[in-house]
mmCIF file of C-alpha atoms and ligand atoms in Angstrom:
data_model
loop_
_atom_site.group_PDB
_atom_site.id
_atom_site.type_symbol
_atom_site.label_atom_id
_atom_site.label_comp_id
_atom_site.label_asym_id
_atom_site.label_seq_id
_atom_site.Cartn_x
_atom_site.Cartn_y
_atom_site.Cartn_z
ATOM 1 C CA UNK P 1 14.094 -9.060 -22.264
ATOM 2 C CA UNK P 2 11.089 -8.263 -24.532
ATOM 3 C CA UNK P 3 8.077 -9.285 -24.592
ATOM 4 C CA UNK P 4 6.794 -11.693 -27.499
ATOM 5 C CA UNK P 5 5.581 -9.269 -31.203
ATOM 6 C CA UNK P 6 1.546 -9.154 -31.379
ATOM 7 C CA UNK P 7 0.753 -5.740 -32.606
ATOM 8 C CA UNK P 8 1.391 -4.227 -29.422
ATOM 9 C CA UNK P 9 4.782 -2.448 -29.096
ATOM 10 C CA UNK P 10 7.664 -4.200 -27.970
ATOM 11 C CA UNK P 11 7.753 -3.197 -24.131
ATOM 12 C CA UNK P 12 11.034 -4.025 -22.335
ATOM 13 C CA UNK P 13 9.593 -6.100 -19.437
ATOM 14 C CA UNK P 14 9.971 -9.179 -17.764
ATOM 15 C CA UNK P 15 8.001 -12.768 -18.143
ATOM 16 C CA UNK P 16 10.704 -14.932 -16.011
ATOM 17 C CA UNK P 17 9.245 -13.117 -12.639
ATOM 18 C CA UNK P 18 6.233 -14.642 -10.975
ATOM 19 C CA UNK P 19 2.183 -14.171 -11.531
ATOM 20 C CA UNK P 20 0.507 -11.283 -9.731
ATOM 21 C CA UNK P 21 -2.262 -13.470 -7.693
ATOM 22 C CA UNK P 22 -5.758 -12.215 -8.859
ATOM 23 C CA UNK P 23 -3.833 -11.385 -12.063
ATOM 24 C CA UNK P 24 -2.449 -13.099 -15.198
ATOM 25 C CA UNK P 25 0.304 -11.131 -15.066
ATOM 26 C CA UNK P 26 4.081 -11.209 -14.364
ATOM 27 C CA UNK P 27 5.343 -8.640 -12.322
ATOM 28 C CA UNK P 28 7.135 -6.195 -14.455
ATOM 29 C CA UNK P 29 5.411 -7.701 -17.207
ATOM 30 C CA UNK P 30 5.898 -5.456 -20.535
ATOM 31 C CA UNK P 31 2.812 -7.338 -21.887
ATOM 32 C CA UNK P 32 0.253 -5.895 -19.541
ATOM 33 C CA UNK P 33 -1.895 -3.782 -21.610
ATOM 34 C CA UNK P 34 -0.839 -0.164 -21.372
ATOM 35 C CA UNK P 35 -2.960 2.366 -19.285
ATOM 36 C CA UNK P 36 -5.239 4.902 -21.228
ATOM 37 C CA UNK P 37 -3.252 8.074 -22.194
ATOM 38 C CA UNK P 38 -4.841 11.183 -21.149
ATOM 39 C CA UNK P 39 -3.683 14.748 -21.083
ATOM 40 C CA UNK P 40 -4.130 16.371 -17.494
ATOM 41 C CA UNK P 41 -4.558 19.989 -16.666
ATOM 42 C CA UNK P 42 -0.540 19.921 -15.189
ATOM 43 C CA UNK P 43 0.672 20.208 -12.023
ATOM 44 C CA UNK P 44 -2.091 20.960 -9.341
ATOM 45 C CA UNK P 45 0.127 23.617 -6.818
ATOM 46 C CA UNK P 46 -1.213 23.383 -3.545
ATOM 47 C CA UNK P 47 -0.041 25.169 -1.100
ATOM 48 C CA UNK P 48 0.916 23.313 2.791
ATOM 49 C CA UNK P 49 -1.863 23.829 5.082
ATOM 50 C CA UNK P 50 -1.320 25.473 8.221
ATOM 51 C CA UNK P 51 -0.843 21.714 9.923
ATOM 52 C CA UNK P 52 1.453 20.194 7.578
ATOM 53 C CA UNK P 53 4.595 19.103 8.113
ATOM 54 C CA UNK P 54 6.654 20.968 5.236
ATOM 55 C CA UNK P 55 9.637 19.084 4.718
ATOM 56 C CA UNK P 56 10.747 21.156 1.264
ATOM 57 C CA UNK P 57 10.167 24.637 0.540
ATOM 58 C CA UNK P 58 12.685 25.434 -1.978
ATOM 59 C CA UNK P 59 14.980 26.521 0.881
ATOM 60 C CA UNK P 60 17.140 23.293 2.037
ATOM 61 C CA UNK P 61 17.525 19.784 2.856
ATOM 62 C CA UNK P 62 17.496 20.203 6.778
ATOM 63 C CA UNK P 63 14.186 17.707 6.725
ATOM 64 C CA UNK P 64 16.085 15.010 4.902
ATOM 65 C CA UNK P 65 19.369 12.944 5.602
ATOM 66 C CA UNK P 66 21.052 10.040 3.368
ATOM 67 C CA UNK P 67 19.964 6.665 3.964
ATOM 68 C CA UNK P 68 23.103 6.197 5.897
ATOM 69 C CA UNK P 69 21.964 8.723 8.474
ATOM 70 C CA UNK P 70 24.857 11.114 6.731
ATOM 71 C CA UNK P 71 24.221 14.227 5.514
ATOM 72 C CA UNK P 72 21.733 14.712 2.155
ATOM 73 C CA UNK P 73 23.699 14.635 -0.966
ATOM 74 C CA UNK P 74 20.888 16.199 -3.009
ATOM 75 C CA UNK P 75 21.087 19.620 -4.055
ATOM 76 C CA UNK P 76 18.865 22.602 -4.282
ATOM 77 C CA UNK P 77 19.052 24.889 -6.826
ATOM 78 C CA UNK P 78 16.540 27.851 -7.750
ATOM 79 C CA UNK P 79 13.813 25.914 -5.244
ATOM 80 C CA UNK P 80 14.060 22.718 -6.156
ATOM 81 C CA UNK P 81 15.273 19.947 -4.864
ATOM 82 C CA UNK P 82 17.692 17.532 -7.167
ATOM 83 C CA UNK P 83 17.747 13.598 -6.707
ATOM 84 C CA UNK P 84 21.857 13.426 -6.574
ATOM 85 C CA UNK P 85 23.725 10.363 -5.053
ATOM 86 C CA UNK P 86 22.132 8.122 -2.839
ATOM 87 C CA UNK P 87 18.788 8.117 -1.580
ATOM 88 C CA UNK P 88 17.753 9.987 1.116
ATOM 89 C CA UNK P 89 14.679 9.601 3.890
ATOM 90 C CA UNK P 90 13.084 12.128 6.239
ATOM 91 C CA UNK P 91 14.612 12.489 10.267
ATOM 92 C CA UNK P 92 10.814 12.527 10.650
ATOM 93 C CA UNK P 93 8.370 9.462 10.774
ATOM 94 C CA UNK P 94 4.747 8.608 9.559
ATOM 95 C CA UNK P 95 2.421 6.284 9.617
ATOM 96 C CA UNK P 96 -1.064 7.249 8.269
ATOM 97 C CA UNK P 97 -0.342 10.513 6.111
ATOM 98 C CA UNK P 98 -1.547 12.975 3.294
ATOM 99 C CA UNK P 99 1.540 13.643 1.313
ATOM 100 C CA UNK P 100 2.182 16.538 -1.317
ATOM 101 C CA UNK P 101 5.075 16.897 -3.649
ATOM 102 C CA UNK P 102 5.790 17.813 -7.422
ATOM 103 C CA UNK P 103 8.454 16.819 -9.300
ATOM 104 C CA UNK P 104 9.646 16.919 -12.456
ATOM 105 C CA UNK P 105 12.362 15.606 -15.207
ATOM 106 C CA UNK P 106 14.730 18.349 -16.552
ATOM 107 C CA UNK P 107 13.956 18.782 -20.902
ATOM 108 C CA UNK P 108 16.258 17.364 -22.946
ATOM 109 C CA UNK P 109 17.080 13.914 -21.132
ATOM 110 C CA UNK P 110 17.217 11.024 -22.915
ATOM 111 C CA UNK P 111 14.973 9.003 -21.097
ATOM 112 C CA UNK P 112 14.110 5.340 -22.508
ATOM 113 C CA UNK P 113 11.376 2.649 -20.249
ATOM 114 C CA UNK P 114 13.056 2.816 -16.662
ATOM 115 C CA UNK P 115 16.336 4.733 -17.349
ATOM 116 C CA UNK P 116 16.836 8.203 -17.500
ATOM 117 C CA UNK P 117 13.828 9.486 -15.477
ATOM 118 C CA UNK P 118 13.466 7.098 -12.571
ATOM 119 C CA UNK P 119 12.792 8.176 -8.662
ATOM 120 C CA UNK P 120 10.087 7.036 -6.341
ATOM 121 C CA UNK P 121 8.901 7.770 -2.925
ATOM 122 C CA UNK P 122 8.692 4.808 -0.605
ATOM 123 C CA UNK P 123 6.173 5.398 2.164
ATOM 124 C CA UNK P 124 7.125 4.087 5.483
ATOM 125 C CA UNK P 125 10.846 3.391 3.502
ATOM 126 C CA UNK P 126 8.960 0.505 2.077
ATOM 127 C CA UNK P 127 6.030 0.957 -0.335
ATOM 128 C CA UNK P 128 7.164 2.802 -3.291
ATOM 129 C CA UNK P 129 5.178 4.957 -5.526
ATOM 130 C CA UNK P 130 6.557 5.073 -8.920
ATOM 131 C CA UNK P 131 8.404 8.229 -9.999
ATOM 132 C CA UNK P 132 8.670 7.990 -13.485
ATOM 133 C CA UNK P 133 9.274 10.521 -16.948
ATOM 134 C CA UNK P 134 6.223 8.392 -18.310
ATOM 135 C CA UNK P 135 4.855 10.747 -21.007
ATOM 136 C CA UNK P 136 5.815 9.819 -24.707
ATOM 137 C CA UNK P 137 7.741 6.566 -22.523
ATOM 138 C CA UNK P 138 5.983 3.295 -22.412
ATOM 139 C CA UNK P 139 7.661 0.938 -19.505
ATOM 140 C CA UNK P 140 5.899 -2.161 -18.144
ATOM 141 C CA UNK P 141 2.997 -1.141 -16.786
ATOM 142 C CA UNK P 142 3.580 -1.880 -12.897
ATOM 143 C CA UNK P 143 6.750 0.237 -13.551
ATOM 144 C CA UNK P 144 5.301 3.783 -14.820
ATOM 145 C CA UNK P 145 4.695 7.049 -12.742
ATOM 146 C CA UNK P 146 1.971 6.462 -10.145
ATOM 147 C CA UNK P 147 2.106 2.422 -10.555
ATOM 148 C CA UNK P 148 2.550 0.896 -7.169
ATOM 149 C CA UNK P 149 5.823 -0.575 -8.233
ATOM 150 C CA UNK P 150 5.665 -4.155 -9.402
ATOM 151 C CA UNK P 151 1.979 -4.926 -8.298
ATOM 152 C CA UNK P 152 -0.360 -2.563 -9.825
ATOM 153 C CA UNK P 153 -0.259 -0.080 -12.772
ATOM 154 C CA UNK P 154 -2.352 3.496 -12.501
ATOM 155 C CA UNK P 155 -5.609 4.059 -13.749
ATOM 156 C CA UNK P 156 -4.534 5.842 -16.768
ATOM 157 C CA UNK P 157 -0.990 7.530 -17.055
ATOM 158 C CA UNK P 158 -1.509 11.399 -16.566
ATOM 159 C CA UNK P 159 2.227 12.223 -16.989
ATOM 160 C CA UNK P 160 2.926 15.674 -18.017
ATOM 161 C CA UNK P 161 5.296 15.905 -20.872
ATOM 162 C CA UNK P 162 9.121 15.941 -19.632
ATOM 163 C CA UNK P 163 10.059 19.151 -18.971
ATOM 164 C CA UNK P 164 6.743 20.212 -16.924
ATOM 165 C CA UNK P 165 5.535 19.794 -13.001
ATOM 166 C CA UNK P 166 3.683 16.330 -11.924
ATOM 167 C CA UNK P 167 2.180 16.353 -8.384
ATOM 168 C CA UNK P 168 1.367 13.544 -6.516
ATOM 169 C CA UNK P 169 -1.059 13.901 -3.961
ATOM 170 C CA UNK P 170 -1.152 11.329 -1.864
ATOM 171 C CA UNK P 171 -2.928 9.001 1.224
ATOM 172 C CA UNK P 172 -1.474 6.001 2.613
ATOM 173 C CA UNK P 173 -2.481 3.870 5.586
ATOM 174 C CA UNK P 174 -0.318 1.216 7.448
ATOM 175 C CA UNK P 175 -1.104 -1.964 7.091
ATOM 176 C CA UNK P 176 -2.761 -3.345 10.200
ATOM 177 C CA UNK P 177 -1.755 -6.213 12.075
ATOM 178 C CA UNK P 178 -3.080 -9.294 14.280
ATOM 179 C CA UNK P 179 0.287 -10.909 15.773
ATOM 180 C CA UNK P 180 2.182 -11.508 12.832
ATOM 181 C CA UNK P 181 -0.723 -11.679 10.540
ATOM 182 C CA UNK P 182 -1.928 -8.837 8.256
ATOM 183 C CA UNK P 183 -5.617 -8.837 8.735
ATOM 184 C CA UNK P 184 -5.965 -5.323 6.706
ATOM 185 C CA UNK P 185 -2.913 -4.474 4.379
ATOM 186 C CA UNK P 186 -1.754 -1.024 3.201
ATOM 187 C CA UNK P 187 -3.950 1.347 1.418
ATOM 188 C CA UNK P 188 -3.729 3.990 -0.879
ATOM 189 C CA UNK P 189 -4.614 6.540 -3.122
ATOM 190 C CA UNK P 190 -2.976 8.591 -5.391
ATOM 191 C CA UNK P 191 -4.030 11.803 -7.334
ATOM 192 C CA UNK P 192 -1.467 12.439 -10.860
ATOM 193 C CA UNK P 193 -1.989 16.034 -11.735
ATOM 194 C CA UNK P 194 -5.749 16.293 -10.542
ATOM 195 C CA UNK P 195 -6.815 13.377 -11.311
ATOM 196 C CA UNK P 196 -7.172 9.961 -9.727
ATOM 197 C CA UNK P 197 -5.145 6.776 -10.659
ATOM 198 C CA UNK P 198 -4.785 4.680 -7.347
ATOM 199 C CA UNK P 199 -8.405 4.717 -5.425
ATOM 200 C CA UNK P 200 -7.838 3.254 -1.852
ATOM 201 C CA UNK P 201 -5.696 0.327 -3.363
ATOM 202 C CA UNK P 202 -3.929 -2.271 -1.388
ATOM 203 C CA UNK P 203 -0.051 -3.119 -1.340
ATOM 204 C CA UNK P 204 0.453 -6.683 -1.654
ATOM 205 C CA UNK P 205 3.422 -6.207 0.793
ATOM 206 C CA UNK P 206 6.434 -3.721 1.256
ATOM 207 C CA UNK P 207 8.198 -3.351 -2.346
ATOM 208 C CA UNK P 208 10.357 -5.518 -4.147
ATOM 209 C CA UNK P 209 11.964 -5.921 -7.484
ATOM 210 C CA UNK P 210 10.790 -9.302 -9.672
ATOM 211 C CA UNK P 211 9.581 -10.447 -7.183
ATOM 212 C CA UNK P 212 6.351 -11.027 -5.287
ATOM 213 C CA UNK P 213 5.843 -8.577 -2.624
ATOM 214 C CA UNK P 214 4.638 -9.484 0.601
ATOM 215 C CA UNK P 215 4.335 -8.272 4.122
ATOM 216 C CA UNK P 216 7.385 -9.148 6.963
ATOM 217 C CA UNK P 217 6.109 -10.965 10.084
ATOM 218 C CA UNK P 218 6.407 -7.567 11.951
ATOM 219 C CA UNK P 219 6.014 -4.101 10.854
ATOM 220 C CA UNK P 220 6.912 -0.384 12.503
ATOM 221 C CA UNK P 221 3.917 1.805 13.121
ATOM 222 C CA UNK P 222 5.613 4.618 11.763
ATOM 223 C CA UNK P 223 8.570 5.183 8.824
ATOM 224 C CA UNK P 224 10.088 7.971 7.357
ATOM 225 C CA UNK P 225 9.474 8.828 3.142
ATOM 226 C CA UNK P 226 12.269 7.971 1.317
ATOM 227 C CA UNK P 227 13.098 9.688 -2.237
ATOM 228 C CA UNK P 228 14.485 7.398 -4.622
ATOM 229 C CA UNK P 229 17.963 8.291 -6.365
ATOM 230 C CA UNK P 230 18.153 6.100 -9.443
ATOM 231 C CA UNK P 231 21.030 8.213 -11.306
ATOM 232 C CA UNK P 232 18.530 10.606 -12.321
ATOM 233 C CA UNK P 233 18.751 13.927 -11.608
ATOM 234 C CA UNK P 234 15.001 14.122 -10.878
ATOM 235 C CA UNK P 235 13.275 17.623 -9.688
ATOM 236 C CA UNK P 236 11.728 18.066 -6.344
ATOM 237 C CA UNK P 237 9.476 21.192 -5.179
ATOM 238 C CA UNK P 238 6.551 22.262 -2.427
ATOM 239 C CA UNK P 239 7.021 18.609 -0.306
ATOM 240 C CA UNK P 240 4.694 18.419 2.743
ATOM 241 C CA UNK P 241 2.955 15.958 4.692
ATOM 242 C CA UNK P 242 -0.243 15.717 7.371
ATOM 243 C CA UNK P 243 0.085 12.590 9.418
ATOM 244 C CA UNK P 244 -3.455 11.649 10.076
ATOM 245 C CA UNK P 245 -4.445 10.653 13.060
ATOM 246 C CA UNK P 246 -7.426 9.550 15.150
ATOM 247 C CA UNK P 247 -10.213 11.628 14.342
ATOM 248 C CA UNK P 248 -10.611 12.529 18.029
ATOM 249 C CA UNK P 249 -7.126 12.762 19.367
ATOM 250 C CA UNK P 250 -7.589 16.197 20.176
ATOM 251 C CA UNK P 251 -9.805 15.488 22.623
HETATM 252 MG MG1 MG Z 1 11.664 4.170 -8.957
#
């Protein structure tokens, strides 16, 4: 469905889904004003760091398995990565983590609001970070690349122009828990290409779609990173991670 004329372009969204609370908005509403446009610098390369956990480097899959526990069905090709039939999650598991990855969707794809250029990466397998071809592609808002999907659009969209490298750099914190109450809920913040568009934001609760997210009576301390395969064959290159841990748990 679109949303109603005004001057503003017709986004495809949705206005039968419920409010945001704080917000006046509907989740995956196309009516929520657009972020601000701005032309980054490109994909910021940065290389792991002697403690990371590299679970990509252009070599193979071996990090990764299927949802299903099977074997990955994504392929690599020339160093990258390729989002190909089913999702797939890491053997490992995090809770809080610095995350690194770039990605990319191939030139020439006809991409149009959520099809054609779609992937994500779900932290803990539950709170997904939009993957999105978002340059030159308006979506609703709380759908694009970087949004927290279906609560909370990016700063300003920073998506390089299909074709060309995105990374995500990324920090993400469990939420934390009093019985089955969540007295401090997920954080994060995300960096598009250099520059900042989530700054220590909260989920609302593990991802959903049109619907109101919200956080399960009990929660895991630790989940793997799931990559999203939405029928696009999106690019992945350079993926690592630092779980981050107690500042003195070396001790
Ligand atoms: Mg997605």
């Amino acid at each position: 469905m679109f949303g109603a004329g005004s001057l503003s372009a017709q986004i495809a969204g949705h206005q039968d889904t419920p409010i945001i609370p704080g917000t006046e908005f509907h989740v995956h509403d196309g009516e929520r004003p657009q972020p601000r446009v701005i032309e980054s610098g490109g994909a910021v390369v940065v290389k792991p760091p002697s403690d990371a956990v590299v679970l990509f480097d252009g070599s193979n899959t071996d990090a990764w398995v299927a949802v299903n526990g099977e074997a990955s069905p994504w392929e690599v090709r020339d160093g990258v990565m390729v989002a190909k039939g089913a999702d797939i999650r890491t053997k490992d598991e995090f809770g809080a983590v610095q995350i690194h990855f770039e990605w990319r969707l191939p030139a020439g794809r006809k991409v149009s609001g959520q099809g054609g250029g779609n992937s994500g990466i779900f932290v803990m397998g539950r709170y997904e970070i939009q993957v999105l071809q978002s340059h030159t592609n308006p979506t609703y808002p709380d759908g694009q690349a970087t949004a927290l999907y279906g609560q909370l659009p990016p700063l300003v969209n920073a998506t390089s122009p299909q074709g060309e490298w995105n990374s995500y750099d990324i920090t993400f914190t469990p939420p934390v828990y009093e019985g089955e109450k969540v007295i401090t809920p997920a954080k994060v913040t995300v960096i598009h290409n250099g520059v900042v568009v989530q700054n220590g934001e909260s989920f609302l609760g593990t991802t959903t779609h049109k619907n109101l997210a919200a956080y399960p009576a009990k929660h895991p301390e630790t989940g793997p990173l799931r990559l999203q395969f939405h029928g696009d064959p999106v690019e992945f290159r350079n993926i690592w991670v630092r779980p981050l841990g107690e500042r003195d748990r070396e001790k």
